[in-house]
Coordinates of C-alpha atoms in Angstrom, one line a residue:
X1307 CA 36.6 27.5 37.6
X1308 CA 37.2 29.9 34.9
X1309 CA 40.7 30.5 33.4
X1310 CA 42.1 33.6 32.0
X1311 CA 42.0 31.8 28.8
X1312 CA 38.1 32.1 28.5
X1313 CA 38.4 35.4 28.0
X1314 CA 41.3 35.8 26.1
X1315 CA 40.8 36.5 21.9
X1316 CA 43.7 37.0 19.5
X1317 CA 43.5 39.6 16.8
X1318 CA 45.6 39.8 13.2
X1319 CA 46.9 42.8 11.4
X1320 CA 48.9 42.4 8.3
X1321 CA 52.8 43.4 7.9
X1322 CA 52.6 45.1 4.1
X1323 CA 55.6 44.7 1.7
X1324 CA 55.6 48.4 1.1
X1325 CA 57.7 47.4 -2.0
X1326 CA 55.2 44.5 -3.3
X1327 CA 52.1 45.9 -1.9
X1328 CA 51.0 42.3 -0.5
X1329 CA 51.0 41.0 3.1
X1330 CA 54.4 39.5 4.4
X1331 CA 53.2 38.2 7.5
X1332 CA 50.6 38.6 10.2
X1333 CA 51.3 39.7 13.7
X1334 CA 49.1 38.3 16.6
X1335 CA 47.4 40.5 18.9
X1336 CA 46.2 39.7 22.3
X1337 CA 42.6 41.1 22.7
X1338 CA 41.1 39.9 26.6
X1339 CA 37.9 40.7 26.7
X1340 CA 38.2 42.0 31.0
X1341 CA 41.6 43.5 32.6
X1342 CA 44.4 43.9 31.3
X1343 CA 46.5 40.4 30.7
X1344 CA 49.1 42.3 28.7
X1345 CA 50.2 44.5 32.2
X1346 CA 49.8 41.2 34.4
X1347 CA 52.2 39.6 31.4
X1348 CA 54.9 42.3 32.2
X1349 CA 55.1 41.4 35.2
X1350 CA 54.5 37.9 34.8
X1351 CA 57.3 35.9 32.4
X1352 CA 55.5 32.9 32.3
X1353 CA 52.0 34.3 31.6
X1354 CA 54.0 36.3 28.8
X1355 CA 55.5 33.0 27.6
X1356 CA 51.5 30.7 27.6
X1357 CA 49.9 34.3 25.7
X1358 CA 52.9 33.4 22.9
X1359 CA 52.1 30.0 22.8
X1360 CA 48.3 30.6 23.2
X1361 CA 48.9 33.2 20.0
X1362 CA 50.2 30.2 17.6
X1363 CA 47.6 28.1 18.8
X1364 CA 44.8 30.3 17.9
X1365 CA 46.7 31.2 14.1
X1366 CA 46.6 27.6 13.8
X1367 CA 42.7 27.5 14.2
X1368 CA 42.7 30.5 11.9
X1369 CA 44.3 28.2 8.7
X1370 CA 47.0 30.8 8.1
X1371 CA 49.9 30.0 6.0
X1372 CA 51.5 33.5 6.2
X1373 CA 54.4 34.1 8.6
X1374 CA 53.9 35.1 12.0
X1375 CA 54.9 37.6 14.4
X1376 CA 54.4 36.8 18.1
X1377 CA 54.5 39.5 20.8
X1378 CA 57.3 38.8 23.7
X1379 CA 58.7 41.4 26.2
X1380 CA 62.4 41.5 26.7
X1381 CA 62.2 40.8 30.0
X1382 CA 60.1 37.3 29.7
X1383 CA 63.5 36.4 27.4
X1384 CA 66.1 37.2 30.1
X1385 CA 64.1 35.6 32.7
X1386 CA 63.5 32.2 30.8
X1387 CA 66.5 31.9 28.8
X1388 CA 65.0 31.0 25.5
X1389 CA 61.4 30.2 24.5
X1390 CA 61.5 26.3 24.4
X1391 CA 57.4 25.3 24.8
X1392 CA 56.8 28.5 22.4
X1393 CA 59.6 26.3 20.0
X1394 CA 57.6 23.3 20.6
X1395 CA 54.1 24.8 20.0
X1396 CA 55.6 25.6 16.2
X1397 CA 56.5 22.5 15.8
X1398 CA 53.1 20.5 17.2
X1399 CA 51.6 23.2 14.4
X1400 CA 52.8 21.7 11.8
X1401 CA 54.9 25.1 11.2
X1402 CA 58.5 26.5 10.7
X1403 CA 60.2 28.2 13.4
X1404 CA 61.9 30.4 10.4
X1405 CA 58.0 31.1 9.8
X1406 CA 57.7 32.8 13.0
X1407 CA 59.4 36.5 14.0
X1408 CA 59.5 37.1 17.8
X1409 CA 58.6 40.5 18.3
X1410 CA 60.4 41.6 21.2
X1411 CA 58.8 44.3 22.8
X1412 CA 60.0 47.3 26.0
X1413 CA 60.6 47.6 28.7
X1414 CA 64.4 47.3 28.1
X1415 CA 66.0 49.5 30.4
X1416 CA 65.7 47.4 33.5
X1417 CA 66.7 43.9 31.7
X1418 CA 70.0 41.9 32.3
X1419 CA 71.4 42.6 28.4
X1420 CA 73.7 39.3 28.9
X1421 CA 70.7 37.5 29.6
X1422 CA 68.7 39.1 27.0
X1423 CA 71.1 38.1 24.6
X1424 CA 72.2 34.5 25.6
X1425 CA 68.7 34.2 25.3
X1426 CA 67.9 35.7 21.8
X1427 CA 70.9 33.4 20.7
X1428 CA 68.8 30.6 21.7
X1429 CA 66.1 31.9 19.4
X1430 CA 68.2 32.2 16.5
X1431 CA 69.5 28.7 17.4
X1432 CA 66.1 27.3 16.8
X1433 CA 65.5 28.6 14.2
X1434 CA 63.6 31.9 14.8
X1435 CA 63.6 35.4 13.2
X1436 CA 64.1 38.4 15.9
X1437 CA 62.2 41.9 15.7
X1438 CA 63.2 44.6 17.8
X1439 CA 59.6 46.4 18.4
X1440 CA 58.3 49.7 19.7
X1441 CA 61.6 51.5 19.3
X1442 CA 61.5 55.2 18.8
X1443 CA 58.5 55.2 21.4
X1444 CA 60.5 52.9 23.5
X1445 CA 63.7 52.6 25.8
X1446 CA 65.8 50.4 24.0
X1447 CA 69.4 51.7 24.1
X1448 CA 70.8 51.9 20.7
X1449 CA 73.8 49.9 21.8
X1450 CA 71.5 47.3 23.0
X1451 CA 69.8 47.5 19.5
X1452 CA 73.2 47.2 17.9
X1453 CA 74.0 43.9 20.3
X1454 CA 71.0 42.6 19.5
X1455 CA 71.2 42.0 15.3
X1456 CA 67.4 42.2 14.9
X1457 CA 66.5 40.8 11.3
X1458 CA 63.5 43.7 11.7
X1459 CA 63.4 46.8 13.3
X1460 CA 60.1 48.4 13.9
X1461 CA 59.5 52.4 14.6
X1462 CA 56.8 53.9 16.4
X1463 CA 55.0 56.0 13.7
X1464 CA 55.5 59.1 16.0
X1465 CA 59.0 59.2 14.6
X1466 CA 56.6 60.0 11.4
X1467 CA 57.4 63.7 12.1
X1468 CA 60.6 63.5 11.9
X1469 CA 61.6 62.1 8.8
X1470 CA 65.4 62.5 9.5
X1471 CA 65.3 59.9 12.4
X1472 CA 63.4 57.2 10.0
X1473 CA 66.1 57.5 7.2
X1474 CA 69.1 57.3 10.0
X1475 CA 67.7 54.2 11.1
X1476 CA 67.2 53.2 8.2
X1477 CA 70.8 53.5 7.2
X1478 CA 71.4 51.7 10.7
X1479 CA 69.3 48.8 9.6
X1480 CA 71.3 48.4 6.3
X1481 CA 74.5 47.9 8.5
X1482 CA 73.1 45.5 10.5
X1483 CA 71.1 43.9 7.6
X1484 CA 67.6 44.6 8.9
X1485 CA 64.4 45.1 7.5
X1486 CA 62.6 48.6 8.5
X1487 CA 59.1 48.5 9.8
X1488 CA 56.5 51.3 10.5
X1489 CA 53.7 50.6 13.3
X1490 CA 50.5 52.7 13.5
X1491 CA 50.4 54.0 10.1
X1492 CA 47.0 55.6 9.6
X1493 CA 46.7 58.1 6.6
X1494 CA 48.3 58.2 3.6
X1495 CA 50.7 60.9 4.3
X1496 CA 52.0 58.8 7.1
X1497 CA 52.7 56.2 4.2
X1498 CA 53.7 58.8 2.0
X1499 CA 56.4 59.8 4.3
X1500 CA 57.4 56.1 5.7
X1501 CA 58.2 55.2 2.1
X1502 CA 60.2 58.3 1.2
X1503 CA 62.0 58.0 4.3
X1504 CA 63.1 54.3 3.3
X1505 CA 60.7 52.0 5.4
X1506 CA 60.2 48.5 3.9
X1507 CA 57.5 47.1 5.8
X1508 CA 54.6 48.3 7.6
X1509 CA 51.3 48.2 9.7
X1510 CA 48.3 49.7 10.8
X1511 CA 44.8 51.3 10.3
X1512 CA 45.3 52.5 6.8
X1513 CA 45.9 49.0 5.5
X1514 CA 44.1 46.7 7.2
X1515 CA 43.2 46.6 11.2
X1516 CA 43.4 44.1 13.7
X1517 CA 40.4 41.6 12.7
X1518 CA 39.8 38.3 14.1
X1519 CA 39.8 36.6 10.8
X1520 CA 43.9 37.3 8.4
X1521 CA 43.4 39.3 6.1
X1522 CA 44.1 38.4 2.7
X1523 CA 43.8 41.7 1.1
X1524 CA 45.1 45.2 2.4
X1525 CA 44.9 48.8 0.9
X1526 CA 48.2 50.2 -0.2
X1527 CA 47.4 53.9 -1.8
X1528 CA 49.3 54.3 -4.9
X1529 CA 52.6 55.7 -5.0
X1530 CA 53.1 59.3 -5.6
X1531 CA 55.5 60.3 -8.9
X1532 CA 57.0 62.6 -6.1
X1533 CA 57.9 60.3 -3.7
X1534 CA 61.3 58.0 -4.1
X1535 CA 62.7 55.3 -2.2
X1536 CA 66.2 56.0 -0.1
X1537 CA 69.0 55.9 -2.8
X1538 CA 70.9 52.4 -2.6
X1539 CA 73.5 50.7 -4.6
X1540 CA 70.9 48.1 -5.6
X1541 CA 67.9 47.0 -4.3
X1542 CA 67.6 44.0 -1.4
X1543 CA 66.5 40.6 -2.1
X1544 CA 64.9 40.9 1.2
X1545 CA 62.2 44.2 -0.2
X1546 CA 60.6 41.8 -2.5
X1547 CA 60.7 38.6 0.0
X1548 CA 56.5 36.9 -0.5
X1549 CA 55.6 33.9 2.3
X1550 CA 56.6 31.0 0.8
X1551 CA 54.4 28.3 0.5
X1552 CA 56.7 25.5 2.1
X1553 CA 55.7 21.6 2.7
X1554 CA 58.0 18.8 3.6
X1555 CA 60.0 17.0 1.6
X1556 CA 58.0 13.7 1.9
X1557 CA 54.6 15.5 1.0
X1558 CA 52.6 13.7 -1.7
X1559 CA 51.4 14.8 -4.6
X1560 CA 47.3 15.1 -2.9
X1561 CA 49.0 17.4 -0.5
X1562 CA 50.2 19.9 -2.8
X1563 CA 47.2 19.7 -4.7
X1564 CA 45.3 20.8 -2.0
X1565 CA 47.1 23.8 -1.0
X1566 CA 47.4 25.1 -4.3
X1567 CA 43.6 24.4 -4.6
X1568 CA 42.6 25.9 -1.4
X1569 CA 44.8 28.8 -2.0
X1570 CA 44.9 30.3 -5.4
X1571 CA 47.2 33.0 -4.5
X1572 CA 49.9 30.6 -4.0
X1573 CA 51.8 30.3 -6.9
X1574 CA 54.6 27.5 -6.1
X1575 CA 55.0 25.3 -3.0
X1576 CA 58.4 24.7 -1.8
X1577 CA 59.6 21.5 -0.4
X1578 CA 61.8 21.4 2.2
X1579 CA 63.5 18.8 4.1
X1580 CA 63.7 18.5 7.9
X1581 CA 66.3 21.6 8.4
X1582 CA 63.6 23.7 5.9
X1583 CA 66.3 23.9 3.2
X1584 CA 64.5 23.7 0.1
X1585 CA 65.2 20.1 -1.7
X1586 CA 62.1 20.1 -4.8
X1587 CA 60.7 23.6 -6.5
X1588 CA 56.9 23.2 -7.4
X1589 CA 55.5 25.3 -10.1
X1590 CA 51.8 25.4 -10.0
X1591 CA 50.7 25.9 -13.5
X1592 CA 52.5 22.7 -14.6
X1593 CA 52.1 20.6 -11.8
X1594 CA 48.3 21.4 -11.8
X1595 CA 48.4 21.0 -15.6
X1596 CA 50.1 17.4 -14.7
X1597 CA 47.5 16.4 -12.3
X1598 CA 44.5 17.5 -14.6
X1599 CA 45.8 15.5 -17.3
X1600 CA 44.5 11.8 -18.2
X1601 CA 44.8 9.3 -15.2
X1602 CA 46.9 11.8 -13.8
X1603 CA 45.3 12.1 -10.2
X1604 CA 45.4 8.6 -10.3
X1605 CA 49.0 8.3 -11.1
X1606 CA 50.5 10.9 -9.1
X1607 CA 48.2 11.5 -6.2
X1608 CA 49.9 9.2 -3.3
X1609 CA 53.4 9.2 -4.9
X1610 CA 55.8 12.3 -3.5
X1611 CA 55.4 15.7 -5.1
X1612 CA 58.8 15.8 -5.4
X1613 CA 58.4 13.6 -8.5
X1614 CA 56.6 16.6 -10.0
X1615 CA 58.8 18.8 -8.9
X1616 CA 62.2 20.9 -10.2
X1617 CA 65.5 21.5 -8.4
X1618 CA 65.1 24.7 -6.8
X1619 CA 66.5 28.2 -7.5
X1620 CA 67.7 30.2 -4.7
X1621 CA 69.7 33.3 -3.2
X1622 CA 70.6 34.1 -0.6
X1623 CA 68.8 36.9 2.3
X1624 CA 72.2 39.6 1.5
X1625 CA 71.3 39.3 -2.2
X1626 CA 70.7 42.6 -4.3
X1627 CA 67.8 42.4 -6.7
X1628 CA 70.2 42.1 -9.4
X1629 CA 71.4 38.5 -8.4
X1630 CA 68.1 37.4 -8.9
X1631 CA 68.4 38.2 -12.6
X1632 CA 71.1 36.8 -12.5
X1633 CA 69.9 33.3 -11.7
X1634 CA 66.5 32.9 -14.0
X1635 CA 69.0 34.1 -16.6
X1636 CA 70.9 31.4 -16.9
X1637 CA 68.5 29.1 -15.6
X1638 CA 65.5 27.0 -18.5
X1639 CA 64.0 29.7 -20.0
X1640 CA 61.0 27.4 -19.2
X1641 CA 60.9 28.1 -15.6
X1642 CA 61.5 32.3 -15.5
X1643 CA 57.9 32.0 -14.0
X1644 CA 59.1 30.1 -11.4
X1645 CA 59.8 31.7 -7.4
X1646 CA 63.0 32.0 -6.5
X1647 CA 63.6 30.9 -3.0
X1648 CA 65.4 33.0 -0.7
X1649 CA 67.6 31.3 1.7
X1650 CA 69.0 32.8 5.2
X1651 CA 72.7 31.9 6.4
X1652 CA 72.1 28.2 7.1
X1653 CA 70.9 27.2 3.7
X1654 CA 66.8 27.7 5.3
X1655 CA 64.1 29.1 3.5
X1656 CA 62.9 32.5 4.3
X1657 CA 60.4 33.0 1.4
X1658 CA 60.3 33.5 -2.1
X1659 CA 60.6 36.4 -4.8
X1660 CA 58.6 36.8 -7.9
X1661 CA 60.5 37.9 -11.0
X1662 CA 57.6 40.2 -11.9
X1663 CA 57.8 42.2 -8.7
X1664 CA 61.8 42.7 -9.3
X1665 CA 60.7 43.4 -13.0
X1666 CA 58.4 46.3 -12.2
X1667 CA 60.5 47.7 -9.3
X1668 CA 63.7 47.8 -11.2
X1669 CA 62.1 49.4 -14.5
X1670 CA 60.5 51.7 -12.2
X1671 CA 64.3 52.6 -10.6
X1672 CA 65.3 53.2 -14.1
X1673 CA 62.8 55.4 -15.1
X1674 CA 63.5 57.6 -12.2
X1675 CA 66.9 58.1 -12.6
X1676 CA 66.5 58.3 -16.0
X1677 CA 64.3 61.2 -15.3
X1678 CA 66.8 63.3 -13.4
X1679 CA 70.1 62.5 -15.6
X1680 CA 71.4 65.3 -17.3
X1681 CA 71.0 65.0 -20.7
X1682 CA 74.8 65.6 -21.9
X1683 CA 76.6 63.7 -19.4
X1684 CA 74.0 61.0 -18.2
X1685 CA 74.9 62.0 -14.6
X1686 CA 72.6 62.8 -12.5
X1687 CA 71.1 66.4 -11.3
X1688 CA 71.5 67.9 -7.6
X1689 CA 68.2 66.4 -6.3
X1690 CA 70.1 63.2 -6.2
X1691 CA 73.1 64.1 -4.3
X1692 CA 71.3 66.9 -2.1
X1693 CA 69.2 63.7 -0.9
X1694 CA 72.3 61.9 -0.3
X1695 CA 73.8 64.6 1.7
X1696 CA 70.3 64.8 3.8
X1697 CA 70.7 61.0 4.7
X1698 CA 74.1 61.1 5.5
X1699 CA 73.4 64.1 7.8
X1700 CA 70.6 61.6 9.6
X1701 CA 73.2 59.3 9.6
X1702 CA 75.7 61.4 11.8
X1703 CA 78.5 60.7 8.7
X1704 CA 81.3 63.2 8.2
X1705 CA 81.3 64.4 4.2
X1706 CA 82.8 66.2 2.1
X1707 CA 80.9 68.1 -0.5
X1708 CA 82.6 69.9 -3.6
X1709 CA 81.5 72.1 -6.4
X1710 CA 83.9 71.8 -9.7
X1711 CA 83.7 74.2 -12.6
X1712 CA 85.7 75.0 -15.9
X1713 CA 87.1 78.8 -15.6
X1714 CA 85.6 81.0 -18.1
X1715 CA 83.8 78.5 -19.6
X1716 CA 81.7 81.3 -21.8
X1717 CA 84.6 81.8 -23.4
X1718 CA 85.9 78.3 -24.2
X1719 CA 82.5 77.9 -25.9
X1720 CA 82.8 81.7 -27.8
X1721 CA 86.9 80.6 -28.7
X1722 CA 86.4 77.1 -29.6
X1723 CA 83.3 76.5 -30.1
X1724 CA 79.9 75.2 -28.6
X1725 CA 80.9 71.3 -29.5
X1726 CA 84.4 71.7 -28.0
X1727 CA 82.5 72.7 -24.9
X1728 CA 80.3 69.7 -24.9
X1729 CA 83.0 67.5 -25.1
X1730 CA 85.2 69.0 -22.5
X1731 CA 82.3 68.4 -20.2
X1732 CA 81.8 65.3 -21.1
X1733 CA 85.3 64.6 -20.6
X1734 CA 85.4 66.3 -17.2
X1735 CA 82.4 63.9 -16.5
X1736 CA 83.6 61.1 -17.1
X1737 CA 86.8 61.6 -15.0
X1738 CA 85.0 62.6 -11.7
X1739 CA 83.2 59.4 -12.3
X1740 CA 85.8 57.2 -13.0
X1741 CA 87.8 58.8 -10.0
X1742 CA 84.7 57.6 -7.7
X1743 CA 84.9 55.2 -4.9
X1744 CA 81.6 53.2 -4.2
X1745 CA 80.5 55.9 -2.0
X1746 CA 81.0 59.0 -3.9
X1747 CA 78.2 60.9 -5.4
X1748 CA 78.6 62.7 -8.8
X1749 CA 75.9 64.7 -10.0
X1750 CA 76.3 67.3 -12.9
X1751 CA 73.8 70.9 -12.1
X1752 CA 73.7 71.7 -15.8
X1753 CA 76.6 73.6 -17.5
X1754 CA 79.7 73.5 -16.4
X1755 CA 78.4 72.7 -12.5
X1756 CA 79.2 69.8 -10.8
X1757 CA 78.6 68.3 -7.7
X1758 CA 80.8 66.0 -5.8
X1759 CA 79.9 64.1 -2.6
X1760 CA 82.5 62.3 -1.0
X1761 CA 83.8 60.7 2.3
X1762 CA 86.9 63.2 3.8
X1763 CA 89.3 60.5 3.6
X1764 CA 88.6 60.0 -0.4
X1765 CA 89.4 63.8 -1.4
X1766 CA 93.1 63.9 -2.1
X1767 CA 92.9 61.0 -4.6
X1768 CA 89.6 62.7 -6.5
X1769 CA 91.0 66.2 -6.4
X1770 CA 94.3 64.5 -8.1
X1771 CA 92.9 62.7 -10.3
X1772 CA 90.7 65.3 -12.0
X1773 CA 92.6 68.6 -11.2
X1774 CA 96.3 67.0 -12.6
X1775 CA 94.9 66.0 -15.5
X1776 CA 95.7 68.7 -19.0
X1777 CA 92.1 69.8 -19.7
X1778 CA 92.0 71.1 -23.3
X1779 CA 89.0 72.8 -26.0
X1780 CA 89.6 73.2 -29.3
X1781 CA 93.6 72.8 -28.7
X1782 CA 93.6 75.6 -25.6
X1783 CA 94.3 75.0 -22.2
X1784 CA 91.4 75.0 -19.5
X1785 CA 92.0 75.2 -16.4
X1786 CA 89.1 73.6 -13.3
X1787 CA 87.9 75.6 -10.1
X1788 CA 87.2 73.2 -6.9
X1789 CA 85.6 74.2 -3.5
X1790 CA 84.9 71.8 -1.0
X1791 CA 83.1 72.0 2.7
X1792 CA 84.1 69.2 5.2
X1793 CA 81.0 68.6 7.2
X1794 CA 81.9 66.7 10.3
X1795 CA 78.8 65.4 12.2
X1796 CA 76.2 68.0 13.4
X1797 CA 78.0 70.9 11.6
X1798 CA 74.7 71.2 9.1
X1799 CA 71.8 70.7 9.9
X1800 CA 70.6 70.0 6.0
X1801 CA 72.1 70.4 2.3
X1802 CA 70.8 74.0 1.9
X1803 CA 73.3 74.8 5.2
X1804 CA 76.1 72.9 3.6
X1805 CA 75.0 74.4 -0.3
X1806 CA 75.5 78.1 1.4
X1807 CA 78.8 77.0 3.2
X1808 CA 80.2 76.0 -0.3
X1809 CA 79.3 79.3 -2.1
X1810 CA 81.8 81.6 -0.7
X1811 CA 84.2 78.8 -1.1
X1812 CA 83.3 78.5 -4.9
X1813 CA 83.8 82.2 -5.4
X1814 CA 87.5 82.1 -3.4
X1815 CA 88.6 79.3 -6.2
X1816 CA 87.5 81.3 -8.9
X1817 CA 89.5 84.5 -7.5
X1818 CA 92.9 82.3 -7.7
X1819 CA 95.2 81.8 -10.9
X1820 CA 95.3 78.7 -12.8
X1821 CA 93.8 75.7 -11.4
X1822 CA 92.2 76.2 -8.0
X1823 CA 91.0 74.2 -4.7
X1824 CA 90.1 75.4 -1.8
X1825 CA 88.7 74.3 1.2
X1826 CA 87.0 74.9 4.8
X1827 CA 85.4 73.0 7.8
X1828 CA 81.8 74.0 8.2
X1829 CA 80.9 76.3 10.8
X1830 CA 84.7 77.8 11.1
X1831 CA 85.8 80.6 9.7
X1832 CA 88.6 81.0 6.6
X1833 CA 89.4 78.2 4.0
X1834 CA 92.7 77.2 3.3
X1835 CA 93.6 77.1 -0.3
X1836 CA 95.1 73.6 -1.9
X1837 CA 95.6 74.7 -5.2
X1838 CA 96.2 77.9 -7.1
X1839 CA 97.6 81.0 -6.2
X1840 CA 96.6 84.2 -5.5
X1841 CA 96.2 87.0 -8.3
X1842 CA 98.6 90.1 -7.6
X1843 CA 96.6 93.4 -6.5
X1844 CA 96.0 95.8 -9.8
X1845 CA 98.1 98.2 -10.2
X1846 CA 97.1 102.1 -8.7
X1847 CA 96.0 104.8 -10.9

């Protein structure tokens, strides 16, 4: 009697690191050769459950060490309660259930959320790493998706079209510290726009497609000078996360050796003990380089590799780039080669990260910014903060966006000269910047322009700060102009609505005397003035 199984083959396609440009893990594709087992499945929770345990099975035939992603709908969660034969599967492998995202797919709508989530709390309990998938093209409720935690959130690559909806979630995914995924990316315009809309990972024709064998190499087009990543306050640990290579503790010396010979990618093994939080740190050019020497095989090859091996340096998932840095720095300046393990809540091991890939990135970053810093005041131009506004307009966050000047500055730079003026701008510069929370935007426009985002609640303190200070050139009083636009959410639709709100508000301040703020609510009419007073009406005839 035939089984469904005989007909049943599994398919991988590679998850890039969009960041890297090298596969993070491999996803595990049901391919039936008659009907349609993944509609029966749907219907079925414990056919759903035997094609996830069937899926680890066959990537254990495969001799994959890279992590996995294995396909679940929500439904087979709420109805089981937890995945414990797909746990046990992992385990028989010889893997890590840390090694292994559930990719937890629609329906939604129709699925008990209490049971959904007890059950995804199970998951996490064992030790798993939960991916929210399809959404965009799906039915997940974004409260649900919110519940939920996901350590990876993956869009439909319809949403492609709408880049605004790719950077809000992307903002989302920061708050819930999530990774963000594009499916079914075929042409480099796709990737083009996935990448400039802040996705971290993704999948699909144009790198490498579904093949019965894992791929080891994909095709990442080269990045565009035009296209830059989402502006962040530093980069994530978790953009430049590589598969670790991890063995047990107790692993013997032949045991590495074997990996690293069978896999000359690999470039460290990790040891880990029975929890998979990382106990020894194997380099491979110096354990290779021990082993190669005289009587060294015969020394070291049955004793533990652990012998061979260094305390390991790690950070944890939250980390910024910077940390990173941080730790090879004050580590032996003989191990700055060495992976740095990355570590999840519980102290487990969620891959590595390679100083040369935070290296590259970061002097990348720097030449970028560098780029589009004005020159006098090293802040940066309005393609910076016009971006910002753009993503917090995705976002649905209220802002308030100002433009501050220095009144007749033409003629602070005829009275007092052309270095005065520098300096005054300098000073006013440096002020605004000072004055800045962690989420205020400064950008200088060239001249005496500047451009000030800021949350609503941040603008009395700012305004005081740099409008009661006694701005001098050249021993004469200046005085500042300052017009600001609330923009609650959905009053503008982008920052070239919120830029034309703010010029009639720019030319109000400049009509007052002394000093001047004024400000209005997008989309309503009049502006109320803060600062400054009105100039009296010339005199007739």
């Amino acid at each position: 009697m035939s089984s469904w199984t005989d007909s049943l083959r599994f398919a991988f396609q590679p998850v890039v690191n969009l960041t890297t440009g090298t596969v993070a893990g491999l996803e595990i594709l049901a391919r039936p050769e008659t009907g349609d087992i993944l509609a029966e499945a749907r219907r079925d929770p414990e056919l759903d459950l035997r094609l996830a345990v069937s899926a680890v099975r066959a990537a254990v035939r495969r001799e994959t060490l890279l992590p996995l992603h294995v396909n679940v709908f929500a439904g087979t969660l709420a109805d089981l309660g937890g995945l414990a034969s797909l746990h046990d599967a992992v385990r028989e492998a010889g893997r890590l259930p840390w090694e292994v995202t559930i990719d937890i797919g629609p329906p939604w709508m129709h699925v008990p959320w209490r049971a959904l989530l007890e059950a995804v709390a199970v998951l996490r309990g064992q030790g798993f790493r939960v991916c929210a998938d399809g959404v965009g093209d799906g039915d997940i409720p974004l409260r649900l998706l919110t519940d939920l935690g996901p350590d990876l959130v993956k869009l439909d690559a319809s949403l492609l079209t709408r880049p605004a909806a790719v950077r809000a979630m992307r903002t989302l995914c920061e708050e819930l510290g999530a990774l963000l995924a594009v499916e079914g990316v075929e042409t480099e315009g796709q990737y083009a726009t996935a990448l400039a809309a802040g996705a971290q990972l993704a999948q699909g024709h144009l790198f490498a497609p579904p093949a019965r064998l894992p791929a080891a190499d994909v095709y990442v087009p080269p990045r565009s000078p035009g296209v830059v990543a989402v502006p962040r306050s530093g980069p994530s640990v978790r953009e430049f996360v590589r598969p670790a290579a991890l063995l047990p503790a107790t692993a013997s010396a032949g045991h590495v050796r074997a990996l690293l010979t069978g896999c000359p990618d690999v470039s460290g093994v990790l040891l880990v003990d029975r929890a998979g939080v990382p106990v020894r740190s194997v380099h491979r050019s110096r354990f290779l380089l021990s082993m190669s020497g005289r009587y060294g095989h015969a020394l070291y090859a049955d004793r533990p590799a652990a012998k061979l091996g260094d305390p390991p340096r790690t950070v944890g998932i939250d980390a910024t780039a910077w940390k990173v840095l941080e730790v090879v720095a004050v580590g032996d300046r003989g191990r700055t080669s060495d992976d740095v393990a990355v570590v999840d809540a519980h102290g487990r091991c969620v891959g590595v990260v390679r100083l040369a890939d935070l290296v590259r990135a970061l002097a990348e970053t720097r030449v970028e910014e560098a780029a589009g810093l004005n020159p006098l005041t090293r802040l940066p131009g309005s393609d910076a903060i016009t971006c910002e506004v753009d993503r917090r307009i995705a976002a649905g966050r209220a802002f308030a966006l100002s433009w501050l000047d220095v009144d007749h500055f033409k003629q602070v730079n005829d009275g007092a000269g052309f270095a005065a003026g520098d300096e005054l701008i300098r000073a006013v510069g440096r002020t605004v910047q000072q004055a800045a929370s962690g989420t205020t935007r400064v950008g200088h426009i060239g001249g005496d322009d500047f451009l000030v985002l800021a949350d609503p609640e941040e603008l009395d303190q700012l305004a005081s700060s740099v409008l009661d200070a006694p701005w001098t050139a050249g021993g004469h009083p200046v005085t500042l102009s300052l017009a600001t636009v609330l923009c609650p959410p959905g009053s503008v639709t982008d920052h070239r609505q919120a830029a034309a709100c703010l010029a009639p508000l720019k030319k109000a301040a400049k009509a007052l005397n002394g000093t001047s703020w004024v400000l209005a609510r997008a989309g309503t009419a009049g502006h109320e003035i803060r600062r400054g007073t009105e100039r009296a009406p010339a005199p007739a005839g």
